[in-house]
Tab-separated table of C-alpha atoms in Angstrom:
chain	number	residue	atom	x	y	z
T	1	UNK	CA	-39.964	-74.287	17.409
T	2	UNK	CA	-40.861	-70.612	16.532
T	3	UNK	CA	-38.523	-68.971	14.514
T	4	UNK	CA	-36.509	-65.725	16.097
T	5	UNK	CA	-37.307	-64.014	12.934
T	6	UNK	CA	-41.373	-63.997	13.332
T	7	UNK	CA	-40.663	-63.420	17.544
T	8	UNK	CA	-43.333	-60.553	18.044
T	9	UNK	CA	-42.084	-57.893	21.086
T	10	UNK	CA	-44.292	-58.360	24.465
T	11	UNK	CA	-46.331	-54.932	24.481
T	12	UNK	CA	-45.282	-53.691	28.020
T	13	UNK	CA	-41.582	-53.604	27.076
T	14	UNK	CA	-42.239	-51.481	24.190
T	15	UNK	CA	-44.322	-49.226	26.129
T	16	UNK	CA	-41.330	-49.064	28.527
T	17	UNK	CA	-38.776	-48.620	25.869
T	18	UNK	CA	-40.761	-45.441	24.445
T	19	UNK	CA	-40.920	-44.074	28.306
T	20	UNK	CA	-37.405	-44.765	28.458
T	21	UNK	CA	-36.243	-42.762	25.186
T	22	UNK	CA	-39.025	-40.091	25.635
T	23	UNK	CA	-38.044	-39.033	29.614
T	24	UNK	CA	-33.751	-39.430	27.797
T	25	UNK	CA	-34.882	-37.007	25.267
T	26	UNK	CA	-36.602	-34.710	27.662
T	27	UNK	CA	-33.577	-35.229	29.865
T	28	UNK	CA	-30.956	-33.368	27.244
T	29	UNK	CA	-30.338	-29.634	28.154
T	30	UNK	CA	-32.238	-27.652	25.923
T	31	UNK	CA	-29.692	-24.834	23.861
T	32	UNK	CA	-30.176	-21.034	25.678
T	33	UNK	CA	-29.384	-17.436	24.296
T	34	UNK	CA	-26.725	-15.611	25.781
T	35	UNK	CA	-26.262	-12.473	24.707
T	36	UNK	CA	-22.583	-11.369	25.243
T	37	UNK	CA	-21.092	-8.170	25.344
T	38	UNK	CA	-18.044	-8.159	23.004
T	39	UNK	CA	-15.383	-4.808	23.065
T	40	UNK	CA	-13.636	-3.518	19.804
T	41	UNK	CA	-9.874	-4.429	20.295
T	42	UNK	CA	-8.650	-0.517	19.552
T	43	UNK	CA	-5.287	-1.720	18.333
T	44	UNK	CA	-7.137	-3.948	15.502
T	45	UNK	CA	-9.988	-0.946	14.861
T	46	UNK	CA	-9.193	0.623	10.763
T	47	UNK	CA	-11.681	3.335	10.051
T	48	UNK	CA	-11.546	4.554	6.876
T	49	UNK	CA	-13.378	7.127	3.920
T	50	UNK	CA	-13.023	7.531	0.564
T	51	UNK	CA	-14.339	10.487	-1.309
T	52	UNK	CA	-13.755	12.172	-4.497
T	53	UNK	CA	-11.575	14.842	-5.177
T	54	UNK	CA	-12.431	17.558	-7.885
T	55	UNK	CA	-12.516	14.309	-10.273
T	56	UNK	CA	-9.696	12.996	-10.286
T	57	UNK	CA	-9.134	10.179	-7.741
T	58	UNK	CA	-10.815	9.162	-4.777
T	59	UNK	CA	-9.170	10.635	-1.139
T	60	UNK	CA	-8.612	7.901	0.856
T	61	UNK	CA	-8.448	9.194	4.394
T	62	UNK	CA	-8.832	7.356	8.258
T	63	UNK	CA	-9.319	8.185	11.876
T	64	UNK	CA	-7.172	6.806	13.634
T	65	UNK	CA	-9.074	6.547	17.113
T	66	UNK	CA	-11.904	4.924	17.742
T	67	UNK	CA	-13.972	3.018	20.345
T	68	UNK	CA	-17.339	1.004	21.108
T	69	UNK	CA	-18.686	-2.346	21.979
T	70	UNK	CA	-22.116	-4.327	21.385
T	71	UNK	CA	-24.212	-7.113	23.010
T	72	UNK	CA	-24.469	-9.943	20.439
T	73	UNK	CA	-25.962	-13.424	20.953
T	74	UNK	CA	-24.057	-15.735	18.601
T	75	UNK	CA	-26.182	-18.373	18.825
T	76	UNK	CA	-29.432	-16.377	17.458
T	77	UNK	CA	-27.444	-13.765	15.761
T	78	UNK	CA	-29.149	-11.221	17.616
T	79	UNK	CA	-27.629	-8.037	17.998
T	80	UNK	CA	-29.306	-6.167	21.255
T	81	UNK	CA	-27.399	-3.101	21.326
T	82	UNK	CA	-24.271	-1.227	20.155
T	83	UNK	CA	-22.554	1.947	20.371
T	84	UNK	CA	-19.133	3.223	18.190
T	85	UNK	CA	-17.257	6.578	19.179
T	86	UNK	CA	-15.091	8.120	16.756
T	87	UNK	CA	-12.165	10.710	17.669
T	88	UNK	CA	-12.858	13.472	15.355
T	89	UNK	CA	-9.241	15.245	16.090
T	90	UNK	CA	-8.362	11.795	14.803
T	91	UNK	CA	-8.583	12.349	11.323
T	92	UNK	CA	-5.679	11.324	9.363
T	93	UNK	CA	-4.700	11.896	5.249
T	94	UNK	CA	-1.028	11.620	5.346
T	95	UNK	CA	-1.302	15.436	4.372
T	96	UNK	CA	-1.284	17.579	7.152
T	97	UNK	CA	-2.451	21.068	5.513
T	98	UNK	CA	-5.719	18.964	4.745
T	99	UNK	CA	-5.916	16.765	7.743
T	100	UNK	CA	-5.892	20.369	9.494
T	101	UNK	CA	-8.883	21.808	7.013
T	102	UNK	CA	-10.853	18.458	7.916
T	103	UNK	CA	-10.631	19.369	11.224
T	104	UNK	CA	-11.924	23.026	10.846
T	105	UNK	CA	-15.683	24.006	10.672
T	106	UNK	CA	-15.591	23.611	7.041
T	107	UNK	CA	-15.779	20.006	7.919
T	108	UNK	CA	-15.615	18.385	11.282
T	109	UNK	CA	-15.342	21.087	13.461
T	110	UNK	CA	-13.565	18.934	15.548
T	111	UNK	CA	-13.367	21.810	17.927
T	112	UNK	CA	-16.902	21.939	18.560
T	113	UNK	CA	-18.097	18.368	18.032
T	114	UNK	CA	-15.336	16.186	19.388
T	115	UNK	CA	-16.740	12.556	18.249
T	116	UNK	CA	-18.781	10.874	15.720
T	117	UNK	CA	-21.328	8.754	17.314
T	118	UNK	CA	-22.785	5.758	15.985
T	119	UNK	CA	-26.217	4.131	17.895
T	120	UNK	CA	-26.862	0.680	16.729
T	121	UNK	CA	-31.349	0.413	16.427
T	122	UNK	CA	-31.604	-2.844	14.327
T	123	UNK	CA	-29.826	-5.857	13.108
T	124	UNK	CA	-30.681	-8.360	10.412
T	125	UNK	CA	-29.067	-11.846	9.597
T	126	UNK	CA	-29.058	-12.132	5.829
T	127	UNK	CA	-27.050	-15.711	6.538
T	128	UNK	CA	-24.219	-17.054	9.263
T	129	UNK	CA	-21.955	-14.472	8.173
T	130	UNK	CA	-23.591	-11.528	6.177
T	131	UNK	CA	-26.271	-9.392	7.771
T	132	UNK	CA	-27.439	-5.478	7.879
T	133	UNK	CA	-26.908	-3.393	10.472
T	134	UNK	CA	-29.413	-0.084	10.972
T	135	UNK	CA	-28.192	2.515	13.034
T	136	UNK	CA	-28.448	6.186	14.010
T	137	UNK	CA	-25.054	8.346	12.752
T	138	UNK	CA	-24.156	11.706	15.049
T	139	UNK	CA	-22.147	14.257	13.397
T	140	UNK	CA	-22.056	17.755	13.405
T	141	UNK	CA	-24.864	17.754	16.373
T	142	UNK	CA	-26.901	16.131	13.738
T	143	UNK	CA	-28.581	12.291	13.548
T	144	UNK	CA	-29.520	10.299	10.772
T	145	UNK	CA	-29.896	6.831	10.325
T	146	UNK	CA	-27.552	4.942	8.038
T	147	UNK	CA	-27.446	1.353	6.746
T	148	UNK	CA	-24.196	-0.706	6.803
T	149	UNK	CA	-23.724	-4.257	5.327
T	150	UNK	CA	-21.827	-6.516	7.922
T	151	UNK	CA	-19.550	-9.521	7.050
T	152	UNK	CA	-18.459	-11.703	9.814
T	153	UNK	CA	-15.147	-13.179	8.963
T	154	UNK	CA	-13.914	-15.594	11.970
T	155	UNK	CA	-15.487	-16.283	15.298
T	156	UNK	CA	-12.538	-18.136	17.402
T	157	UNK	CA	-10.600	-18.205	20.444
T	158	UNK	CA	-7.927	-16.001	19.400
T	159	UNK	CA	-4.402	-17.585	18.585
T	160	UNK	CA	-2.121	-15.561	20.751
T	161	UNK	CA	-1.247	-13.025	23.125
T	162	UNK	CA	-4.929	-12.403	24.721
T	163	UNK	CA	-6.510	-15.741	23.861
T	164	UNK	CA	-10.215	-15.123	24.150
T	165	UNK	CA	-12.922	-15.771	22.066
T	166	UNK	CA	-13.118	-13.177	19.244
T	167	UNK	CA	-15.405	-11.865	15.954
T	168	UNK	CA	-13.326	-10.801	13.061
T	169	UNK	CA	-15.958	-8.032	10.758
T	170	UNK	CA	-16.529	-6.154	8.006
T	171	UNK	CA	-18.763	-3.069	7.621
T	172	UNK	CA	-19.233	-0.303	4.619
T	173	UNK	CA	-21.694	2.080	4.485
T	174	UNK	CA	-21.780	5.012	1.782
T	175	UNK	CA	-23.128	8.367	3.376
T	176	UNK	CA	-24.287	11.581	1.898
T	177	UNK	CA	-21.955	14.040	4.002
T	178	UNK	CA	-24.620	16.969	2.767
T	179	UNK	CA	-27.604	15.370	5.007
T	180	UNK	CA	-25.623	16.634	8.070
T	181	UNK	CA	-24.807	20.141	7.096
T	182	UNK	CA	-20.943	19.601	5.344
T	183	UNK	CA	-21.451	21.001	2.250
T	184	UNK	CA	-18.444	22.886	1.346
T	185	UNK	CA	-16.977	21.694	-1.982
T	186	UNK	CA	-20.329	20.148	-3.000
T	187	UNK	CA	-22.057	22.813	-5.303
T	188	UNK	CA	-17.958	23.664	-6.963
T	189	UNK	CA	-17.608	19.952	-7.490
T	190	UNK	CA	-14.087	20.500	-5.381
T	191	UNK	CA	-14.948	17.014	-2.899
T	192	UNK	CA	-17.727	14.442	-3.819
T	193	UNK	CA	-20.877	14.466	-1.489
T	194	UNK	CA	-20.634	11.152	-0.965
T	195	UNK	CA	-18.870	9.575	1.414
T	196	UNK	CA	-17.388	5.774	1.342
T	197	UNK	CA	-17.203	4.634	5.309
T	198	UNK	CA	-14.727	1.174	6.170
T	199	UNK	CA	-14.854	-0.577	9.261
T	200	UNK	CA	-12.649	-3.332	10.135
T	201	UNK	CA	-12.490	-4.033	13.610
T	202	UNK	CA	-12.088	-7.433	15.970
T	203	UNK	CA	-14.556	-7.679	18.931
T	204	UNK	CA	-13.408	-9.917	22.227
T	205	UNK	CA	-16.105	-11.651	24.379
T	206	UNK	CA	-16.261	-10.145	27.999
């Protein structure tokens, strides 16, 4: 009697058994892109500066409205477009003689230029939660492009109240407020060039 162990498969029904795994493979819905459009939640939007004060400390300053959505694709981490609008009558120091100078043409000129515009033109994925963000900035009536380094902190369905699916990020930038024409207090030294921007923001899924 022939032993199982040395029993040798009949060709046809290993032909069929590859047809039969090849069509179940082919059979499995293939994964698609979906970009999604995802809005800033304005009640969880910081925007914050810091920049130097005749040498002493740093000013740490905010505006305290602010706006914008993008289209992201999760899956491919590919950001298609995005657009941020910042209230410059907004601006906020917890002192109000200077929040008022801010305002003035010495700075903002909130009264001519009523938001600061940022134009999203490029995105790269460093990793599943760090990437770089290019963009174009709008201030003053002037645009530059500035680079910001993005962390993605959570991506979940949110644990209350609205309950949708929701990105949690992180973005700094460090600007050279000169570039757009603000240069009082540079050449005295009175308030640093430079200019630390902080966004923290969450983003819900449409």
């Amino acid at each position: 009697m022939p032993s199982l162990l040395h029993h040798t498969r009949h060709p046809s029904l290993t032909i069929a058994a590859g047809l039969v795994l090849t069509l179940g493979v082919l059979s499995i819905p293939s994964a698609v892109a979906e970009p999604r459009t995802y809005e800033i939640d304005p009640e969880h939007f910081s925007i914050g500066f810091l920049t130097e004060h005749v040498g002493y400390a740093d000013t740490l300053g905010m505006f305290l409205e602010g706006r914008g959505e993008f289209v992201y694709d999760e899956q491919t981490r590919q950001l298609h477009s995005g657009t941020v609008e910042i209230s410059t009558d907004s601006v906020f120091t917890n002192h109000e003689e200077r929040d008022n100078h801010l305002r003035s043409n010495d700075f903002l000129d909130a009264g001519r230029y009523s938001t600061i515009v940022f134009e999203v033109t490029g995105f790269e994925a460093h990793s599943n939660s760090e990437g770089t963000l290019e963009g174009e900035l709008s201030l003053l009536g002037e645009s530059r492009p500035v680079t910001l380094e993005v962390t993605l902190n959570k991506a979940d369905a949110y644990p209350f109240g609205h309950g949708q699916h929701t990105l949690g990020l992180s973005a700094r930038t460090t600007i050279a407020r000169s570039e757009w024409g603000m240069t009082y207090g540079v050449d005295n030294g009175m308030v640093g060039d430079e200019v630390e921007l902080i966004l923290e923001l969450e983003a819900i899924r449409q």
